[in-house]
Short mmCIF file of C-alpha atoms and ligand atoms in Angstrom, two decimals:
data_model
loop_
_atom_site.label_atom_id
_atom_site.label_comp_id
_atom_site.label_asym_id
_atom_site.label_seq_id
_atom_site.Cartn_x
_atom_site.Cartn_y
_atom_site.Cartn_z
CA UNK Q 1498 -9.73 19.61 38.37
CA UNK Q 1499 -6.29 19.88 36.02
CA UNK Q 1500 -6.78 18.10 32.79
CA UNK Q 1501 -3.82 18.76 31.31
CA UNK Q 1502 -1.49 16.92 33.24
CA UNK Q 1503 -3.13 13.72 32.94
CA UNK Q 1504 -2.23 12.88 29.28
CA UNK Q 1505 1.07 11.95 28.43
CA UNK Q 1506 2.15 11.18 24.72
CA UNK Q 1507 5.10 10.08 22.99
CA UNK Q 1508 6.37 10.20 19.24
CA UNK Q 1509 8.55 8.29 17.24
CA UNK Q 1510 9.31 7.16 13.28
CA UNK Q 1511 10.29 4.05 11.76
CA UNK Q 1512 11.71 3.65 8.28
CA UNK Q 1513 10.65 1.49 5.57
CA UNK Q 1514 12.85 -2.01 4.69
CA UNK Q 1515 13.41 -3.25 1.39
CA UNK Q 1516 14.09 -7.14 1.54
CA UNK Q 1517 17.00 -8.27 -0.62
CA UNK Q 1518 15.94 -12.09 0.28
CA UNK Q 1519 12.20 -11.78 0.08
CA UNK Q 1520 9.58 -13.12 2.78
CA UNK Q 1521 6.21 -14.80 0.91
CA UNK Q 1522 4.21 -17.13 2.87
CA UNK Q 1523 3.18 -17.95 6.12
CA UNK Q 1524 3.01 -21.16 8.21
CA UNK Q 1525 0.95 -19.94 11.08
CA UNK Q 1526 -1.12 -17.20 10.09
CA UNK Q 1527 -2.28 -15.69 13.59
CA UNK Q 1528 1.41 -15.68 14.73
CA UNK Q 1529 2.73 -14.78 11.33
CA UNK Q 1530 5.51 -17.21 11.30
CA UNK Q 1531 7.05 -17.51 7.94
CA UNK Q 1532 8.12 -20.15 5.97
CA UNK Q 1533 11.45 -18.75 5.28
CA UNK Q 1534 14.05 -16.42 6.79
CA UNK Q 1535 14.26 -13.16 4.94
CA UNK Q 1536 16.83 -10.19 5.01
CA UNK Q 1537 16.50 -6.61 4.10
CA UNK Q 1538 17.96 -3.15 4.20
CA UNK Q 1539 16.53 -0.42 6.65
CA UNK Q 1540 16.19 2.76 4.96
CA UNK Q 1541 17.10 6.31 6.28
CA UNK Q 1542 15.03 7.58 9.24
CA UNK Q 1543 14.27 10.83 7.50
CA UNK Q 1544 13.28 9.61 3.83
CA UNK Q 1545 10.53 6.96 3.74
CA UNK Q 1546 9.07 6.31 7.18
CA UNK Q 1547 6.01 6.54 9.72
CA UNK Q 1548 5.49 8.78 12.40
CA UNK Q 1549 3.18 7.87 15.23
CA UNK Q 1550 1.93 9.58 18.26
CA UNK Q 1551 0.50 7.53 21.12
CA UNK Q 1552 -1.27 9.26 23.96
CA UNK Q 1553 -2.35 7.67 27.16
CA UNK Q 1554 -4.63 9.03 29.70
CA UNK Q 1555 -7.01 7.72 32.62
CA UNK Q 1556 -9.75 9.94 30.84
CA UNK Q 1557 -9.75 8.04 27.60
CA UNK Q 1558 -12.60 5.84 27.39
CA UNK Q 1559 -11.38 3.47 24.93
CA UNK Q 1560 -8.35 2.78 22.57
CA UNK Q 1561 -8.46 4.49 19.36
CA UNK Q 1562 -6.66 4.97 16.11
CA UNK Q 1563 -5.96 7.09 13.44
CA UNK Q 1564 -4.20 6.44 10.31
CA UNK Q 1565 -3.14 9.23 8.02
CA UNK Q 1566 -5.99 11.49 9.63
CA UNK Q 1567 -8.81 9.28 9.51
CA UNK Q 1568 -10.36 6.99 12.23
CA UNK Q 1569 -9.65 3.52 11.84
CA UNK Q 1570 -11.33 0.32 13.38
CA UNK Q 1571 -9.25 -0.67 16.74
CA UNK Q 1572 -10.49 -4.15 16.56
CA UNK Q 1573 -8.64 -5.25 13.73
CA UNK Q 1574 -6.83 -8.55 15.28
CA UNK Q 1575 -3.29 -7.49 14.36
CA UNK Q 1576 -3.68 -4.37 16.02
CA UNK Q 1577 -5.23 -6.21 18.94
CA UNK Q 1578 -2.24 -8.52 18.98
CA UNK Q 1579 0.31 -5.73 19.11
CA UNK Q 1580 -1.52 -3.78 21.98
CA UNK Q 1581 -2.25 -7.30 23.64
CA UNK Q 1582 1.65 -8.02 23.47
CA UNK Q 1583 2.89 -4.86 24.84
CA UNK Q 1584 0.47 -4.65 27.88
CA UNK Q 1585 1.58 -8.19 28.54
CA UNK Q 1586 5.01 -6.48 28.75
CA UNK Q 1587 3.98 -4.08 31.08
CA UNK Q 1588 2.13 -6.39 33.44
CA UNK Q 1589 5.69 -8.63 33.63
CA UNK Q 1590 7.44 -5.52 34.58
CA UNK Q 1591 5.16 -4.73 37.55
CA UNK Q 1592 5.14 -8.27 38.59
CA UNK Q 1593 8.80 -7.96 38.86
CA UNK Q 1594 8.32 -4.79 41.06
CA UNK Q 1595 9.92 -2.20 38.99
CA UNK Q 1596 8.37 0.91 40.23
CA UNK Q 1597 8.48 2.73 36.62
CA UNK Q 1598 5.75 0.56 35.68
CA UNK Q 1599 3.25 2.00 37.97
CA UNK Q 1600 3.63 5.66 36.61
CA UNK Q 1601 0.56 4.38 34.14
CA UNK Q 1602 -2.43 2.16 35.13
CA UNK Q 1603 -2.43 -0.70 33.06
CA UNK Q 1604 -6.48 0.25 32.46
CA UNK Q 1605 -5.27 3.35 30.74
CA UNK Q 1606 -6.39 3.58 27.26
CA UNK Q 1607 -4.36 4.48 24.31
CA UNK Q 1608 -5.27 7.16 21.33
CA UNK Q 1609 -2.92 6.49 18.51
CA UNK Q 1610 -1.93 8.63 15.25
CA UNK Q 1611 -0.04 7.14 12.29
CA UNK Q 1612 1.03 8.66 9.40
CA UNK Q 1613 3.05 7.84 6.22
CA UNK Q 1614 4.81 10.39 4.22
CA UNK Q 1615 4.83 7.87 0.99
CA UNK Q 1616 1.65 6.12 -0.65
CA UNK Q 1617 0.02 3.51 1.50
CA UNK Q 1618 -0.27 -0.09 -0.19
CA UNK Q 1619 1.53 0.59 -3.41
CA UNK Q 1620 4.09 -2.16 -2.84
CA UNK Q 1621 6.13 0.30 -0.61
CA UNK Q 1622 6.09 -1.37 2.69
CA UNK Q 1623 3.77 0.80 4.53
CA UNK Q 1624 2.66 -1.96 6.96
CA UNK Q 1625 6.18 -2.57 7.71
CA UNK Q 1626 6.98 0.69 8.77
CA UNK Q 1627 3.45 1.56 10.44
CA UNK Q 1628 3.53 -1.44 12.60
CA UNK Q 1629 7.32 -1.22 13.56
CA UNK Q 1630 6.24 2.47 14.66
CA UNK Q 1631 3.29 1.22 16.73
CA UNK Q 1632 5.01 -1.17 18.54
CA UNK Q 1633 8.41 1.00 19.41
CA UNK Q 1634 6.35 4.19 20.30
CA UNK Q 1635 3.98 2.08 22.42
CA UNK Q 1636 7.38 0.46 24.31
CA UNK Q 1637 8.75 4.15 24.78
CA UNK Q 1638 5.28 5.28 26.25
CA UNK Q 1639 5.05 2.61 28.52
CA UNK Q 1640 8.63 2.15 29.24
CA UNK Q 1641 8.77 -1.96 28.41
CA UNK Q 1642 11.76 -3.79 27.11
CA UNK Q 1643 11.96 -6.97 25.89
CA UNK Q 1644 11.69 -8.67 22.28
CA UNK Q 1645 9.87 -6.24 20.67
CA UNK Q 1646 10.64 -7.69 17.04
CA UNK Q 1647 8.35 -10.57 17.65
CA UNK Q 1648 5.28 -7.99 18.76
CA UNK Q 1649 5.84 -6.15 15.58
CA UNK Q 1650 5.90 -9.10 13.65
CA UNK Q 1651 2.39 -10.05 14.79
CA UNK Q 1652 1.52 -6.74 13.26
CA UNK Q 1653 3.18 -7.36 9.97
CA UNK Q 1654 5.71 -10.02 8.94
CA UNK Q 1655 8.04 -7.48 7.66
CA UNK Q 1656 7.57 -5.08 10.29
CA UNK Q 1657 9.81 -7.01 12.80
CA UNK Q 1658 12.82 -6.06 10.18
CA UNK Q 1659 12.12 -2.36 10.52
CA UNK Q 1660 13.04 -2.46 14.04
CA UNK Q 1661 16.68 -2.40 13.42
CA UNK Q 1662 18.63 -0.13 11.18
CA UNK Q 1663 21.03 -1.13 8.30
CA UNK Q 1664 20.97 -4.90 7.37
CA UNK Q 1665 18.51 -6.99 9.08
CA UNK Q 1666 17.71 -10.51 8.98
CA UNK Q 1667 14.35 -12.36 10.27
CA UNK Q 1668 14.76 -15.92 11.21
CA UNK Q 1669 11.97 -17.84 10.39
CA UNK Q 1670 12.49 -20.09 13.65
CA UNK Q 1671 11.42 -23.32 14.53
CA UNK Q 1672 8.89 -23.16 17.18
CA UNK Q 1673 5.35 -23.31 17.18
CA UNK Q 1674 5.06 -20.35 19.81
CA UNK Q 1675 7.04 -17.79 17.68
CA UNK Q 1676 9.35 -16.65 20.03
CA UNK Q 1677 12.52 -17.56 18.23
CA UNK Q 1678 10.84 -15.94 15.09
CA UNK Q 1679 13.12 -12.65 15.55
CA UNK Q 1680 14.99 -9.93 13.83
CA UNK Q 1681 18.41 -9.59 14.10
CA UNK Q 1682 21.19 -7.02 12.84
CA UNK Q 1683 23.19 -8.31 10.37
CA UNK Q 1684 25.34 -5.31 10.01
CA UNK Q 1685 24.83 -1.45 11.10
CA UNK Q 1686 24.10 1.15 8.25
CA UNK Q 1687 27.58 2.37 8.75
CA UNK Q 1688 29.25 -1.00 7.51
CA UNK Q 1689 28.73 0.12 4.00
CA UNK Q 1690 28.52 3.62 3.23
CA UNK Q 1691 28.93 3.85 -0.39
CA UNK Q 1692 25.41 1.76 -0.72
CA UNK Q 1693 22.47 3.79 -2.25
CA UNK Q 1694 18.95 3.07 -2.64
CA UNK Q 1695 16.69 4.34 -5.47
CA UNK Q 1696 12.97 4.54 -5.60
CA UNK Q 1697 11.82 4.56 -8.96
CA UNK Q 1698 7.92 5.34 -8.29
CA UNK Q 1699 6.15 3.41 -11.42
CA UNK Q 1700 2.68 3.67 -9.61
CA UNK Q 1701 1.29 5.07 -6.51
CA UNK Q 1702 -2.25 2.99 -6.90
CA UNK Q 1703 -3.39 0.49 -4.69
CA UNK Q 1704 -2.09 -3.00 -5.55
CA UNK Q 1705 -4.71 -5.19 -6.86
CA UNK Q 1706 -3.96 -8.32 -4.69
CA UNK Q 1707 -2.72 -7.47 -0.90
CA UNK Q 1708 0.60 -9.19 0.38
CA UNK Q 1709 -1.53 -10.98 3.19
CA UNK Q 1710 -4.12 -12.48 0.54
CA UNK Q 1711 -1.20 -13.00 -1.98
CA UNK Q 1712 1.03 -15.10 0.02
CA UNK Q 1713 -2.00 -17.41 1.31
CA UNK Q 1714 -3.19 -18.49 -2.26
CA UNK Q 1715 0.75 -18.73 -3.09
CA UNK Q 1716 1.17 -21.24 0.03
CA UNK Q 1717 -2.03 -23.20 -0.67
CA UNK Q 1718 -1.46 -23.70 -4.92
CA UNK Q 1719 2.36 -22.98 -5.44
CA UNK Q 1720 4.91 -25.64 -5.69
CA UNK Q 1721 7.74 -23.12 -6.65
CA UNK Q 1722 6.78 -21.28 -3.41
CA UNK Q 1723 7.60 -24.65 -1.36
CA UNK Q 1724 10.77 -25.24 -3.48
CA UNK Q 1725 12.01 -21.86 -2.84
CA UNK Q 1726 11.66 -21.95 0.74
CA UNK Q 1727 12.91 -25.31 1.20
CA UNK Q 1728 15.84 -25.64 -1.01
CA UNK Q 1729 16.84 -21.81 -2.05
CA UNK Q 1730 16.41 -19.53 0.48
CA UNK Q 1731 18.50 -21.33 3.30
CA UNK Q 1732 21.63 -21.04 1.16
CA UNK Q 1733 21.25 -17.64 -0.32
CA UNK Q 1734 20.70 -16.27 3.07
CA UNK Q 1735 24.21 -17.64 3.90
CA UNK Q 1736 25.59 -16.01 0.48
CA UNK Q 1737 23.86 -12.71 0.91
CA UNK Q 1738 25.03 -12.26 4.69
CA UNK Q 1739 28.77 -13.14 3.36
CA UNK Q 1740 28.42 -10.76 0.26
CA UNK Q 1741 26.90 -8.20 2.91
CA UNK Q 1742 29.70 -8.71 5.37
CA UNK Q 1743 32.45 -8.42 2.62
CA UNK Q 1744 30.56 -5.42 1.03
CA UNK Q 1745 30.79 -7.20 -2.27
CA UNK Q 1746 28.53 -5.39 -4.62
CA UNK Q 1747 28.48 -7.79 -7.45
CA UNK Q 1748 27.23 -11.19 -5.39
CA UNK Q 1749 24.85 -8.76 -3.62
CA UNK Q 1750 23.32 -7.50 -6.56
CA UNK Q 1751 23.07 -10.85 -8.28
CA UNK Q 1752 21.51 -12.33 -5.68
CA UNK Q 1753 18.97 -9.31 -5.02
CA UNK Q 1754 17.99 -9.30 -8.52
CA UNK Q 1755 17.52 -13.25 -8.52
CA UNK Q 1756 15.81 -13.42 -5.22
CA UNK Q 1757 13.24 -10.76 -6.76
CA UNK Q 1758 12.54 -12.71 -10.04
CA UNK Q 1759 12.15 -15.81 -7.88
CA UNK Q 1760 9.32 -14.17 -5.77
CA UNK Q 1761 7.81 -12.84 -8.78
CA UNK Q 1762 7.86 -16.24 -10.39
CA UNK Q 1763 6.43 -17.83 -7.44
CA UNK Q 1764 3.35 -15.07 -7.92
CA UNK Q 1765 2.85 -16.35 -11.51
CA UNK Q 1766 3.22 -19.97 -10.17
CA UNK Q 1767 0.29 -19.27 -7.82
CA UNK Q 1768 -3.28 -20.14 -9.12
CA UNK Q 1769 -4.91 -18.15 -10.16
CA UNK Q 1770 -1.84 -16.05 -10.75
CA UNK Q 1771 -0.60 -12.63 -9.48
CA UNK Q 1772 0.96 -9.94 -11.16
CA UNK Q 1773 2.65 -7.56 -9.52
CA UNK Q 1774 5.17 -6.26 -12.15
CA UNK Q 1775 4.26 -3.88 -15.54
CA UNK Q 1776 4.98 -3.09 -18.82
CA UNK Q 1777 7.70 -0.28 -17.04
CA UNK Q 1778 8.74 -2.73 -14.13
CA UNK Q 1779 9.91 -5.09 -17.04
CA UNK Q 1780 11.30 -2.16 -19.00
CA UNK Q 1781 13.67 -1.42 -15.90
CA UNK Q 1782 14.80 -4.63 -15.36
CA UNK Q 1783 15.60 -4.75 -19.11
CA UNK Q 1784 17.49 -1.54 -18.36
CA UNK Q 1785 19.21 -2.37 -15.62
CA UNK Q 1786 20.79 -5.70 -17.40
CA UNK Q 1787 21.59 -3.68 -20.47
CA UNK Q 1788 23.62 -1.02 -18.10
CA UNK Q 1789 25.57 -3.80 -16.43
CA UNK Q 1790 26.18 -5.80 -19.48
CA UNK Q 1791 27.57 -2.56 -21.01
CA UNK Q 1792 30.18 -2.49 -18.01
CA UNK Q 1793 30.53 -6.38 -17.64
CA UNK Q 1794 29.85 -5.74 -14.21
CA UNK Q 1795 27.09 -5.67 -11.76
CA UNK Q 1796 26.68 -2.24 -10.73
CA UNK Q 1797 23.12 -1.58 -10.03
CA UNK Q 1798 20.40 -4.05 -8.91
CA UNK Q 1799 16.49 -4.07 -9.17
CA UNK Q 1800 14.21 -5.52 -6.58
CA UNK Q 1801 10.13 -5.49 -6.70
CA UNK Q 1802 7.76 -6.18 -3.95
CA UNK Q 1803 4.08 -6.48 -4.29
CA UNK Q 1804 3.76 -3.93 -6.62
CA UNK Q 1805 5.37 -2.60 -9.88
CA UNK Q 1806 7.92 0.15 -8.33
CA UNK Q 1807 11.44 -0.48 -8.61
CA UNK Q 1808 13.86 -0.16 -6.17
CA UNK Q 1809 17.67 0.01 -7.01
CA UNK Q 1810 20.35 -0.98 -5.12
CA UNK Q 1811 23.60 0.71 -6.18
CA UNK Q 1812 26.97 2.43 -5.13
CA UNK Q 1813 27.74 6.21 -4.52
CA UNK Q 1814 29.90 6.38 -7.80
CA UNK Q 1815 27.25 5.25 -10.21
CA UNK Q 1816 24.30 7.09 -9.06
CA UNK Q 1817 24.38 10.08 -11.02
CA UNK Q 1818 24.88 8.25 -14.24
CA UNK Q 1819 22.55 5.86 -13.49
CA UNK Q 1820 19.80 8.53 -12.63
CA UNK Q 1821 21.01 10.32 -15.91
CA UNK Q 1822 20.17 6.95 -17.90
CA UNK Q 1823 17.06 6.39 -16.25
CA UNK Q 1824 15.59 9.91 -17.20
CA UNK Q 1825 16.91 9.48 -20.94
CA UNK Q 1826 14.66 6.26 -21.24
CA UNK Q 1827 11.90 7.11 -19.03
CA UNK Q 1828 11.36 11.15 -19.65
CA UNK Q 1829 9.65 12.13 -16.72
CA UNK Q 1830 5.78 13.30 -16.39
CA UNK Q 1831 5.33 13.33 -20.18
CA UNK Q 1832 2.23 11.63 -19.71
CA UNK Q 1833 0.48 10.27 -16.61
CA UNK Q 1834 1.53 6.42 -17.15
CA UNK Q 1835 5.11 7.69 -17.52
CA UNK Q 1836 8.04 6.59 -14.69
CA UNK Q 1837 8.68 9.49 -12.30
CA UNK Q 1838 11.33 9.16 -10.03
CA UNK Q 1839 12.46 9.93 -6.56
CA UNK Q 1840 16.00 9.34 -5.78
CA UNK Q 1841 16.46 8.02 -2.18
CA UNK Q 1842 20.00 7.82 -0.51
CA UNK Q 1843 20.52 5.20 2.14
CA UNK Q 1844 23.20 7.09 3.88
CA UNK Q 1845 24.18 10.56 4.78
CA UNK Q 1846 26.88 12.10 2.60
C1 2P0 O 3220 9.05 -9.02 1.81
N1 2P0 O 3220 6.88 -8.67 1.09
O1 2P0 O 3220 10.08 -9.36 2.27
C2 2P0 O 3220 8.14 -9.24 0.94
C3 2P0 O 3220 8.56 -9.28 -0.23
C4 2P0 O 3220 6.23 -8.21 -0.10
C5 2P0 O 3220 7.27 -8.58 -1.41
O2 2P0 O 3220 6.68 -8.68 3.37
O3 2P0 O 3220 0.73 -10.66 6.16
O4 2P0 O 3220 2.91 -6.80 4.58
O5 2P0 O 3220 1.31 -8.52 6.80
O6 2P0 O 3220 2.83 -10.36 7.34
O7 2P0 O 3220 4.56 -8.19 5.94
C6 2P0 O 3220 5.10 -8.10 2.34
O8 2P0 O 3220 4.39 -8.70 3.53
O9 2P0 O 3220 2.77 -9.19 5.11
C7 2P0 O 3220 6.17 -8.63 2.16
P1 2P0 O 3220 2.01 -9.65 6.18
P2 2P0 O 3220 3.77 -8.11 4.56
O10 2P0 O 3220 9.35 -7.33 2.32
#
């Protein structure tokens, strides 16, 4: 019996995305439907990314998953949703009598290996890249096509945006079944070649309150969040898309900083409050505003997710000077608490 021929496997990578209009709050916990639309920039493939290999064989007795080398429970509901939805697409192909679907039996089990090249759960969008990568890799392995962003969304909301490169919006959608809660590319990465992203790693520690639990408490307790979703985000999405289309950095940067600040304000308005920023984060905010004030122009913008690490958006001509300024105010590795930095470029030079 030949035991080598009956395993097939596929490896793919998916990059992290960093939101400039933030997603925070669900209207449906199971389907992962948000209370507002959001918009992000997907980083470059070779930077912060997840890599996933999925193998499929008639010999596998059950589905299994390993994350960063350690086997995890496959029966997590979100993982099961992604597997179920992908298999639903395989069945759909089959019923359409597509001969390609017969290559793999639906009863075949999968083994999944996934790893990140950056700290998990430090507010660096690890679940976004992870689920986007899982869904994409499964789709390649099983040769299925369809609205894959709605499947990635059911793994982790922000994952749907990592299904596309460049500037991506996640439409909140109106439907109860979530079919219109999809990601869409606004512009490809090539649209704005001067744009750069710096990640200032303040802490690689796990965050105290995970995003899923945090946003649930915010939805339950914060009236500011409700105001934000209904009265602020719709207009801000339009303005942000216009700023991106026009490559207007000053508007893009200002909206990005205001949106980050409002997201963290909703965290403070949550009861009990959630603190993701720390003293180093706040010093970075101060430094960016002083830098921009010096030039009387928004040349640099910060944004913070569910953790203290800063992500900086800027333009190519300002990168080296701003990095020097950061090095001056945050001398690297003088002690464990200090900021060390990593320069992540969004586009190829
Ligand atoms: C975002 N964040 O838009 C926002 C900004 C964190 C702050 O999406 O429960 O990990 O898996 O849907 O996607 C983090 O939330 O939450 C997030 P789930 P997710 O990037």
